[in-house]
Amino acid sequence: MQYFEIEGGHQLHGEIVPQGAKNEALQVLCAPLLTQEKVTLTNVPDILDVNRLIEVLRLIGVDVKKVKADTYTFCAKDVDLAQLRSPEFHQQASRLRGSVMLMGPLLARFGEAIMPRPGGDKIGRRRMDTHFLGFQQLGAHFVYNEKGPQYELFSHGRLQGAFIHLDEPSVTGTANVVMAAVLAKGTTTIYNAACEPYLQQLCNLLNSMGAKIEANTIGSNKLIIHGVAALGGNGKKPHRILSDMIEVGSFIGMAAMTQSQLTIKNADVEYLGIIPKVFGRLGIDLETRGNDLIVNRQHICKIETYIEGGTLTIYDHPWPGFTPDLMSILLVTATQCDGSVLIHQKMFESRLFFVDKLIDMGARVILCDPHRAVVIGLARQYMLRGITMSSPDIRAGIALLIAAMSAKGSSRIFNIEQIDRGYQNIEGRLNALGANIKRLTQ
C-alpha cells in the first residue's frame, strides 16, 4: 500500500501547467466507438481513471495507439460485443464511474450496451436514472439485471429522435444521450441539458466527426441534434482536451494555503467561469495574463462578507454555477483565511465527511449536517498540525494534501490511489515547485 509523507511549511515557487481535464477525457475517449475511422485526442491526462478506461476500450477491441506522452489515436473498427458479457469486462468496467460513458455510443452504433454498475467516489447517491430515461425516449429497451448487477440496453433497429426533457442537468447523462442521439433517425432536442465546457468540447468533437449538433445550441441548456447515418474520424486536426479546471482550482487553493507565488500556465482561462471570482471572495489575489493565471503571495486572505455584513455563503450549482468538485478545496483553503464562510455542498451528501481530519489538524470547522459546514478561519494565528489520515475520495484527497502542505510538522495520507485517479504525478510536479512530498510503500 502506497502513502504520502508530507513535510509541511514549504512555500511553492515557479510555474505549473495543468493536466488535461479528467471529466472531459472520460467523455471524449468514448466518442471513437461511434465510428470505424480513426480519432486523435491530445492533452490526455496520465491518471488512473483515464488509463483504466483506455484498458476497457482495448478489452472490447478498440485499437488504441499512444503517439506521444499525451496523444492517442483510437480506432473502433473491430469492436467485440461478446466481451461485454465477459467476467474481465465486468471487473474492469466496474472499477470506475467513467465506464458509464460507453453506453450511449455502443447503443447508438451497435444497438446493444451492457454495463456493470460502476464504481467511483463514495460521495453519496449518484443515480443513473437520467441516462436510462433518455435512452428509453430514443426508443431503447432497458433492463436492470440485479444478478450482475448490471444495466442492459437494446434497440430493435436505429434509435429515433425525440424531444427529451432531462429530469436533471446531469453532465454524464447529457453526454451519454448526446452520443446516442447523433446516430438516431430524425431530430433530437435535449432540454435542461448540462452545458459545462467539457460537454461543449464533446459536442465540438462530434461535429468534427460529422455529427450535426446545431452550433448555436452548444453551451446552452437546449441542444438540438440532427441524426446522421454514420460518423467518420476527426481528420488531420486532433481534438485537444481542455486544461483541467479542477486542477487549476486546486493549485489556487494550494498557493493560498502555503503563502506562495504561483503561475498556472495555459489555464484555459476563458473556460474557468466563476472559479477565479469565487476564490477571490476568500480574499485570494488573482490576476490573468493572457492564458495564464497568477496567484500572488499573501500572508492572510480576508474573506468577504455580504453588503449588510452577513456571513458569506458559497454553494455548488450546475454550470455556469460553481462546480461541486472544488468545494472540498475551497473549504480547506478557508481554514487559514480571516473570517467565516458557510460552505453549502448541495449535490452530494457525503462529500463533506472529510472535515473530521481537518478538525484533528486544528481547523475550526462546524459540520452542521451532511451538506453544510461553517469554517471559522484561523487567520494564521495557529498553524494546522500534521497528522496521519486517509483519503476518502479524489477531491477530499487533494484537499487533505493541501492541508498537510501548509501544516506544521509531518503528515501521512493513506489510500492515495484516490488522488492518483484524478491528479497526474502530483508529488513530482509539486516537489519541482518546492514541496516536500514522498511516495512511500508500507
Coordinates of C-alpha atoms in Angstrom, one line a residue:
M1 CA 0.0 0.0 0.0
Q2 CA 1.4 3.4 -1.0
Y3 CA 1.1 6.5 1.0
F4 CA 2.3 10.1 1.0
E5 CA 4.6 11.5 3.7
I6 CA 4.4 15.3 3.6
E7 CA 6.6 17.8 5.4
G8 CA 4.6 20.9 5.8
G9 CA 5.6 24.6 5.8
H10 CA 7.3 24.8 2.4
Q11 CA 6.4 27.6 0.0
L12 CA 6.0 26.9 -3.7
H13 CA 7.7 29.0 -6.4
G14 CA 7.5 29.0 -10.2
E15 CA 5.1 27.8 -12.9
I16 CA 2.9 24.7 -13.3
V17 CA 0.9 23.5 -16.2
P18 CA -2.5 21.9 -15.5
Q19 CA -3.1 18.4 -16.9
G20 CA -5.8 17.6 -19.4
A21 CA -9.3 17.6 -17.9
K22 CA -10.3 14.3 -16.4
N23 CA -14.0 14.9 -16.8
E24 CA -13.7 15.8 -20.4
A25 CA -11.3 12.9 -21.1
L26 CA -13.8 10.3 -19.8
Q27 CA -16.4 11.6 -22.3
V28 CA -14.3 12.1 -25.4
L29 CA -12.5 8.8 -25.0
C30 CA -15.8 7.0 -25.6
A31 CA -16.8 9.0 -28.7
P32 CA -14.5 6.9 -31.1
L33 CA -16.9 4.0 -30.5
L34 CA -19.3 5.9 -32.8
T35 CA -17.2 5.4 -35.9
Q36 CA -15.0 2.9 -37.7
E37 CA -12.5 5.6 -38.5
K38 CA -9.5 6.9 -36.5
V39 CA -10.0 9.6 -33.9
T40 CA -7.0 11.5 -32.4
L41 CA -7.0 13.1 -29.0
T42 CA -4.3 15.3 -27.4
N43 CA -3.7 16.6 -23.9
V44 CA -4.9 13.2 -22.5
P45 CA -4.1 13.1 -18.7
D46 CA -2.0 10.3 -17.4
I47 CA -4.2 9.4 -14.5
L48 CA -5.6 6.2 -13.1
D49 CA -9.3 6.7 -14.1
V50 CA -8.4 7.6 -17.7
N51 CA -5.8 4.8 -18.0
R52 CA -8.4 2.3 -16.7
L53 CA -11.0 3.5 -19.3
I54 CA -8.4 3.1 -22.1
E55 CA -7.8 -0.5 -20.9
V56 CA -11.5 -1.1 -21.1
L57 CA -11.6 0.2 -24.6
R58 CA -8.7 -2.1 -25.6
L59 CA -10.5 -5.0 -24.0
I60 CA -13.6 -4.6 -26.3
G61 CA -11.4 -4.4 -29.4
V62 CA -10.6 -0.7 -29.8
D63 CA -7.2 -0.3 -31.4
V64 CA -5.5 2.3 -29.1
K65 CA -2.1 3.7 -30.0
K66 CA -0.1 6.1 -27.9
V67 CA 1.5 8.5 -30.3
K68 CA 3.4 10.5 -27.6
A69 CA 3.1 11.2 -23.9
D70 CA -0.4 12.9 -24.1
T71 CA -1.6 12.0 -27.6
Y72 CA -3.6 8.9 -28.5
T73 CA -5.3 7.5 -31.6
F74 CA -8.4 5.3 -31.3
C75 CA -9.9 3.1 -34.0
A76 CA -13.1 1.2 -33.1
K77 CA -13.4 -0.7 -36.4
D78 CA -13.4 -4.2 -34.9
V79 CA -15.4 -3.9 -31.6
D80 CA -16.1 -7.3 -30.0
L81 CA -19.5 -7.1 -28.4
A82 CA -19.1 -10.6 -26.8
Q83 CA -16.6 -9.0 -24.4
L84 CA -19.4 -7.0 -22.8
R85 CA -20.6 -10.3 -21.2
S86 CA -17.1 -11.4 -20.1
P87 CA -16.1 -11.5 -16.4
E88 CA -13.0 -9.5 -17.3
F89 CA -15.1 -6.7 -18.7
H90 CA -17.4 -6.7 -15.7
Q91 CA -14.4 -6.5 -13.4
Q92 CA -12.6 -3.7 -15.2
A93 CA -15.6 -1.5 -16.1
S94 CA -17.0 -1.7 -12.6
R95 CA -13.8 -0.1 -11.2
L96 CA -14.6 3.4 -12.5
R97 CA -17.7 5.6 -13.0
G98 CA -16.4 6.8 -16.3
S99 CA -17.3 3.5 -17.9
V100 CA -20.9 4.6 -18.0
M101 CA -20.0 6.8 -21.0
L102 CA -19.6 3.7 -23.1
M103 CA -23.3 3.0 -23.1
G104 CA -24.5 5.8 -25.4
P105 CA -22.0 5.1 -28.2
L106 CA -22.5 1.3 -28.0
L107 CA -26.2 1.6 -28.1
A108 CA -26.2 4.1 -31.0
R109 CA -23.9 2.2 -33.2
F110 CA -24.5 -1.5 -32.3
G111 CA -28.0 -1.5 -30.8
E112 CA -26.7 -3.0 -27.6
A113 CA -24.9 -2.0 -24.4
I114 CA -24.3 -4.0 -21.3
M115 CA -22.6 -2.3 -18.3
P116 CA -21.9 -3.3 -14.8
R117 CA -22.8 -0.9 -12.0
P118 CA -19.9 1.5 -12.0
G119 CA -17.6 2.4 -9.1
G120 CA -16.1 5.8 -8.4
D121 CA -16.1 8.2 -5.4
K122 CA -18.1 7.3 -2.4
I123 CA -19.6 10.8 -2.0
G124 CA -23.2 10.0 -1.8
R125 CA -26.0 8.8 -4.1
R126 CA -25.2 9.2 -7.8
R127 CA -28.2 7.9 -9.5
M128 CA -28.2 6.7 -13.1
D129 CA -31.9 7.2 -14.0
T130 CA -31.3 10.3 -16.2
H131 CA -29.2 8.2 -18.6
F132 CA -31.7 5.4 -19.0
L133 CA -34.8 7.6 -19.2
G134 CA -33.1 9.5 -22.1
F135 CA -32.1 6.3 -23.9
Q136 CA -35.7 4.9 -23.5
Q137 CA -37.1 8.1 -25.0
L138 CA -34.9 7.4 -28.0
G139 CA -36.5 4.0 -28.4
A140 CA -34.1 1.8 -26.4
H141 CA -35.3 -1.1 -24.1
F142 CA -33.8 -1.0 -20.7
V143 CA -33.4 -3.9 -18.1
Y144 CA -31.7 -3.7 -14.7
N145 CA -30.2 -7.1 -14.1
E146 CA -29.9 -7.4 -10.3
K147 CA -27.8 -10.6 -10.6
G148 CA -24.9 -8.7 -12.2
P149 CA -25.6 -6.2 -11.0
Q150 CA -25.6 -4.7 -14.5
Y151 CA -27.5 -2.4 -16.9
E152 CA -28.7 -3.8 -20.2
L153 CA -29.9 -1.7 -23.2
F154 CA -31.1 -2.9 -26.6
S155 CA -32.7 -1.3 -29.6
H156 CA -34.5 -3.0 -32.5
G157 CA -33.2 -1.0 -35.4
R158 CA -32.0 2.6 -35.4
L159 CA -32.8 4.8 -32.5
Q160 CA -35.4 7.5 -33.1
G161 CA -35.0 11.2 -32.5
A162 CA -37.2 12.7 -29.7
F163 CA -37.9 15.7 -27.5
I164 CA -36.2 14.8 -24.2
H165 CA -36.6 17.0 -21.1
L166 CA -34.0 15.7 -18.7
D167 CA -35.1 15.4 -15.1
E168 CA -31.7 16.9 -14.0
P169 CA -28.9 18.7 -15.9
S170 CA -26.5 15.7 -15.4
V171 CA -23.2 16.1 -17.2
T172 CA -22.6 12.5 -17.9
G173 CA -26.3 11.9 -18.5
T174 CA -26.4 14.7 -21.1
A175 CA -23.2 13.4 -22.7
N176 CA -24.5 9.9 -22.9
V177 CA -27.8 10.9 -24.5
V178 CA -26.0 13.2 -27.0
M179 CA -23.7 10.4 -28.2
A180 CA -26.8 8.2 -28.6
A181 CA -28.7 10.9 -30.4
V182 CA -26.1 11.8 -33.1
L183 CA -26.8 8.5 -34.9
A184 CA -30.6 8.4 -34.3
K185 CA -33.0 8.9 -37.1
G186 CA -34.5 12.4 -37.2
T187 CA -34.1 15.3 -34.8
T188 CA -33.5 15.1 -31.0
T189 CA -34.0 18.1 -28.7
I190 CA -32.4 17.8 -25.3
Y191 CA -33.9 20.3 -22.8
N192 CA -32.5 21.0 -19.4
A193 CA -29.1 19.8 -20.8
A194 CA -25.9 20.3 -18.9
C195 CA -23.8 23.0 -20.6
E196 CA -20.3 22.6 -18.9
P197 CA -17.3 23.4 -21.1
Y198 CA -16.4 19.7 -21.2
L199 CA -19.8 18.9 -22.7
Q200 CA -19.3 21.7 -25.2
Q201 CA -15.9 20.1 -26.1
L202 CA -17.6 16.7 -26.7
C203 CA -20.2 18.3 -29.0
N204 CA -17.5 20.1 -31.0
L205 CA -15.6 16.8 -31.3
L206 CA -18.7 15.0 -32.5
N207 CA -19.4 17.7 -35.1
S208 CA -15.8 17.4 -36.3
M209 CA -16.6 13.7 -36.9
G210 CA -19.7 14.6 -39.0
A211 CA -22.4 14.9 -36.4
K212 CA -25.0 17.7 -36.8
I213 CA -25.4 19.4 -33.4
E214 CA -26.6 22.9 -34.0
A215 CA -23.7 25.1 -33.2
N216 CA -25.8 27.9 -31.7
T217 CA -27.2 25.5 -29.1
I218 CA -23.9 24.2 -27.9
G219 CA -23.2 25.7 -24.5
S220 CA -26.9 26.3 -23.8
N221 CA -29.4 24.1 -21.9
K222 CA -31.2 23.2 -25.1
L223 CA -29.3 21.1 -27.5
I224 CA -30.7 20.3 -31.0
I225 CA -29.2 17.3 -32.8
H226 CA -30.0 16.2 -36.3
G227 CA -29.1 12.5 -36.5
V228 CA -26.8 11.2 -39.3
A229 CA -26.4 7.7 -40.6
A230 CA -22.7 7.4 -39.8
L231 CA -19.8 9.3 -38.4
G232 CA -16.2 9.5 -39.5
G233 CA -12.9 10.3 -37.8
N234 CA -11.8 13.8 -36.8
G235 CA -9.4 14.2 -39.8
K236 CA -6.0 15.7 -39.6
K237 CA -6.8 18.1 -36.7
P238 CA -6.6 16.3 -33.3
H239 CA -9.1 17.2 -30.6
R240 CA -7.3 18.9 -27.7
I241 CA -8.7 18.3 -24.2
L242 CA -9.1 21.4 -22.1
S243 CA -6.9 22.1 -19.1
D244 CA -8.4 20.7 -16.0
M245 CA -10.4 23.4 -14.3
I246 CA -10.4 21.4 -11.1
E247 CA -6.7 21.1 -11.0
V248 CA -6.5 24.9 -11.7
G249 CA -8.7 25.5 -8.7
S250 CA -6.6 23.0 -6.6
F251 CA -3.5 25.0 -7.4
I252 CA -5.1 28.3 -6.5
G253 CA -6.1 26.9 -3.0
M254 CA -2.6 25.3 -2.6
A255 CA -0.8 28.6 -3.4
A256 CA -3.0 30.5 -0.9
M257 CA -2.6 27.9 1.9
T258 CA 1.2 27.8 1.5
Q259 CA 1.6 31.6 1.1
S260 CA 3.1 31.0 -2.3
Q261 CA 3.6 33.0 -5.6
L262 CA 2.5 30.6 -8.3
T263 CA 1.8 31.0 -12.1
I264 CA -0.6 28.5 -13.6
K265 CA 0.3 28.3 -17.2
N266 CA -2.1 27.5 -20.1
A267 CA -5.0 27.5 -17.7
D268 CA -7.7 27.9 -20.5
V269 CA -8.9 31.0 -18.5
E270 CA -11.9 31.6 -20.8
Y271 CA -13.4 28.2 -19.7
L272 CA -12.9 28.7 -15.9
G273 CA -16.3 30.5 -15.5
I274 CA -16.7 31.9 -12.0
I275 CA -14.0 29.8 -10.4
P276 CA -11.5 32.7 -10.0
K277 CA -14.2 35.0 -8.8
V278 CA -15.3 32.6 -6.0
F279 CA -11.7 32.0 -4.8
G280 CA -11.4 35.8 -4.9
R281 CA -14.2 36.1 -2.4
L282 CA -12.0 34.3 0.0
G283 CA -9.6 37.2 -0.4
I284 CA -7.1 35.4 -2.7
D285 CA -5.3 37.9 -5.0
L286 CA -5.5 36.5 -8.6
E287 CA -4.6 38.1 -11.9
T288 CA -4.9 36.9 -15.5
R289 CA -2.1 37.4 -18.1
G290 CA -3.2 36.0 -21.4
N291 CA -4.0 32.4 -20.9
D292 CA -2.1 32.2 -17.6
L293 CA -3.4 32.7 -14.1
I294 CA -1.2 34.2 -11.4
V295 CA -1.8 33.6 -7.7
N296 CA 0.0 36.4 -5.8
R297 CA 1.7 35.7 -2.5
Q298 CA -0.3 36.8 0.6
H299 CA 0.2 36.4 4.3
I300 CA -3.5 36.4 5.2
C301 CA -6.6 36.3 2.9
K302 CA -9.6 38.2 4.1
I303 CA -13.0 36.5 3.5
E304 CA -15.6 38.9 2.1
T305 CA -18.9 39.4 3.8
Y306 CA -22.3 40.4 2.2
I307 CA -23.0 44.1 1.9
E308 CA -25.0 44.2 5.1
G309 CA -22.3 42.3 6.9
G310 CA -23.7 38.8 6.8
T311 CA -21.6 35.7 6.6
L312 CA -20.6 34.7 3.1
T313 CA -22.3 31.5 1.8
I314 CA -20.7 29.6 -1.1
Y315 CA -22.7 26.7 -2.7
D316 CA -22.3 24.5 -5.7
H317 CA -24.5 24.6 -8.7
P318 CA -24.6 23.1 -12.2
W319 CA -22.6 25.2 -14.8
P320 CA -22.4 28.1 -15.1
G321 CA -22.5 27.9 -11.3
F322 CA -19.6 26.9 -9.1
T323 CA -18.5 23.3 -9.6
P324 CA -19.1 20.8 -6.7
D325 CA -15.6 19.3 -7.4
L326 CA -13.9 22.3 -5.9
M327 CA -16.0 22.6 -2.7
S328 CA -13.5 20.5 -0.7
I329 CA -10.6 22.6 -1.9
L330 CA -12.5 25.8 -1.1
L331 CA -13.3 24.6 2.4
V332 CA -9.7 23.7 3.3
T333 CA -8.4 27.0 1.9
A334 CA -10.9 28.9 4.1
T335 CA -9.4 27.4 7.3
Q336 CA -6.4 29.8 7.2
C337 CA -8.3 32.9 5.9
D338 CA -9.5 35.7 8.1
G339 CA -13.3 35.5 8.5
S340 CA -16.0 32.9 8.3
V341 CA -17.8 31.2 5.4
L342 CA -20.7 28.8 5.2
I343 CA -19.9 26.0 2.7
H344 CA -23.1 24.5 1.3
Q345 CA -22.5 21.3 -0.7
K346 CA -25.9 20.7 -2.2
M347 CA -25.2 18.0 -4.8
F348 CA -23.5 15.2 -2.8
E349 CA -24.5 14.3 0.8
S350 CA -21.2 12.6 1.8
R351 CA -18.6 14.9 0.3
L352 CA -18.0 17.0 3.5
F353 CA -17.3 14.0 5.7
F354 CA -13.6 14.5 5.4
V355 CA -13.7 17.6 7.7
D356 CA -13.1 15.4 10.8
K357 CA -9.5 15.2 9.6
L358 CA -9.2 18.9 9.3
I359 CA -10.6 19.3 12.8
D360 CA -8.0 16.9 14.1
M361 CA -5.4 19.1 12.4
G362 CA -6.7 22.1 14.4
A363 CA -9.1 23.7 11.9
R364 CA -12.2 25.4 13.2
V365 CA -15.0 23.7 11.2
I366 CA -18.5 23.1 12.3
L367 CA -20.2 20.3 10.3
C368 CA -23.9 21.4 10.5
D369 CA -25.3 18.5 8.6
P370 CA -24.2 16.3 5.6
H371 CA -24.5 19.3 3.3
R372 CA -23.3 22.3 5.2
A373 CA -20.1 23.3 7.1
V374 CA -19.2 26.6 8.8
V375 CA -15.5 27.4 8.5
I376 CA -14.1 29.9 11.0
G377 CA -10.8 31.0 9.6
L378 CA -7.7 30.9 11.9
A379 CA -6.1 33.9 10.1
R380 CA -2.8 32.1 10.6
Q381 CA -2.9 32.7 14.3
Y382 CA -2.4 28.9 14.6
M383 CA -0.9 26.6 12.1
L384 CA -2.6 23.3 11.3
R385 CA -0.7 20.3 12.7
G386 CA 0.5 17.3 10.8
I387 CA -1.5 14.0 11.4
T388 CA -2.0 10.6 9.8
M389 CA -5.1 10.3 7.7
S390 CA -6.8 8.5 4.8
S391 CA -8.2 9.9 1.5
P392 CA -11.9 9.1 1.1
D393 CA -12.2 10.4 -2.5
I394 CA -10.3 12.3 -5.2
R395 CA -11.2 15.8 -4.2
A396 CA -11.1 15.3 -0.4
G397 CA -7.7 13.7 -1.0
I398 CA -6.2 16.7 -2.7
A399 CA -7.8 19.0 -0.1
L400 CA -6.1 16.9 2.7
L401 CA -2.8 17.1 0.7
I402 CA -3.2 20.9 0.6
A403 CA -3.8 21.0 4.4
A404 CA -0.7 18.8 5.0
M405 CA 1.5 21.0 2.8
S406 CA 0.5 24.1 5.0
A407 CA 0.7 22.3 8.3
K408 CA 3.4 22.3 11.0
G409 CA 5.3 19.0 11.1
S410 CA 4.8 15.9 9.0
S411 CA 1.6 14.2 7.8
R412 CA 0.8 10.9 6.2
I413 CA -2.0 10.3 3.8
F414 CA -3.1 6.8 3.0
N415 CA -5.4 5.5 0.2
I416 CA -3.6 7.8 -2.2
E417 CA -4.9 5.7 -5.1
Q418 CA -7.9 8.1 -4.8
I419 CA -5.7 11.0 -5.5
D420 CA -4.0 9.2 -8.4
R421 CA -7.4 8.7 -10.0
G422 CA -7.6 12.4 -10.7
Y423 CA -4.1 14.0 -10.5
Q424 CA -1.2 13.2 -12.7
N425 CA 2.2 12.7 -11.0
I426 CA 1.1 15.1 -8.3
E427 CA 4.0 14.7 -5.9
G428 CA 6.6 15.0 -8.7
R429 CA 5.1 18.2 -10.1
L430 CA 4.7 19.8 -6.7
N431 CA 8.2 18.8 -5.5
A432 CA 9.6 20.6 -8.5
L433 CA 8.0 23.8 -7.1
G434 CA 9.5 23.3 -3.7
A435 CA 7.1 21.0 -1.9
N436 CA 8.4 18.0 0.2
I437 CA 6.2 15.0 -0.6
K438 CA 7.4 11.4 -0.6
R439 CA 5.6 8.5 -2.1
L440 CA 6.3 5.5 0.2
T441 CA 5.2 1.9 0.4
Q442 CA 4.0 0.4 3.6

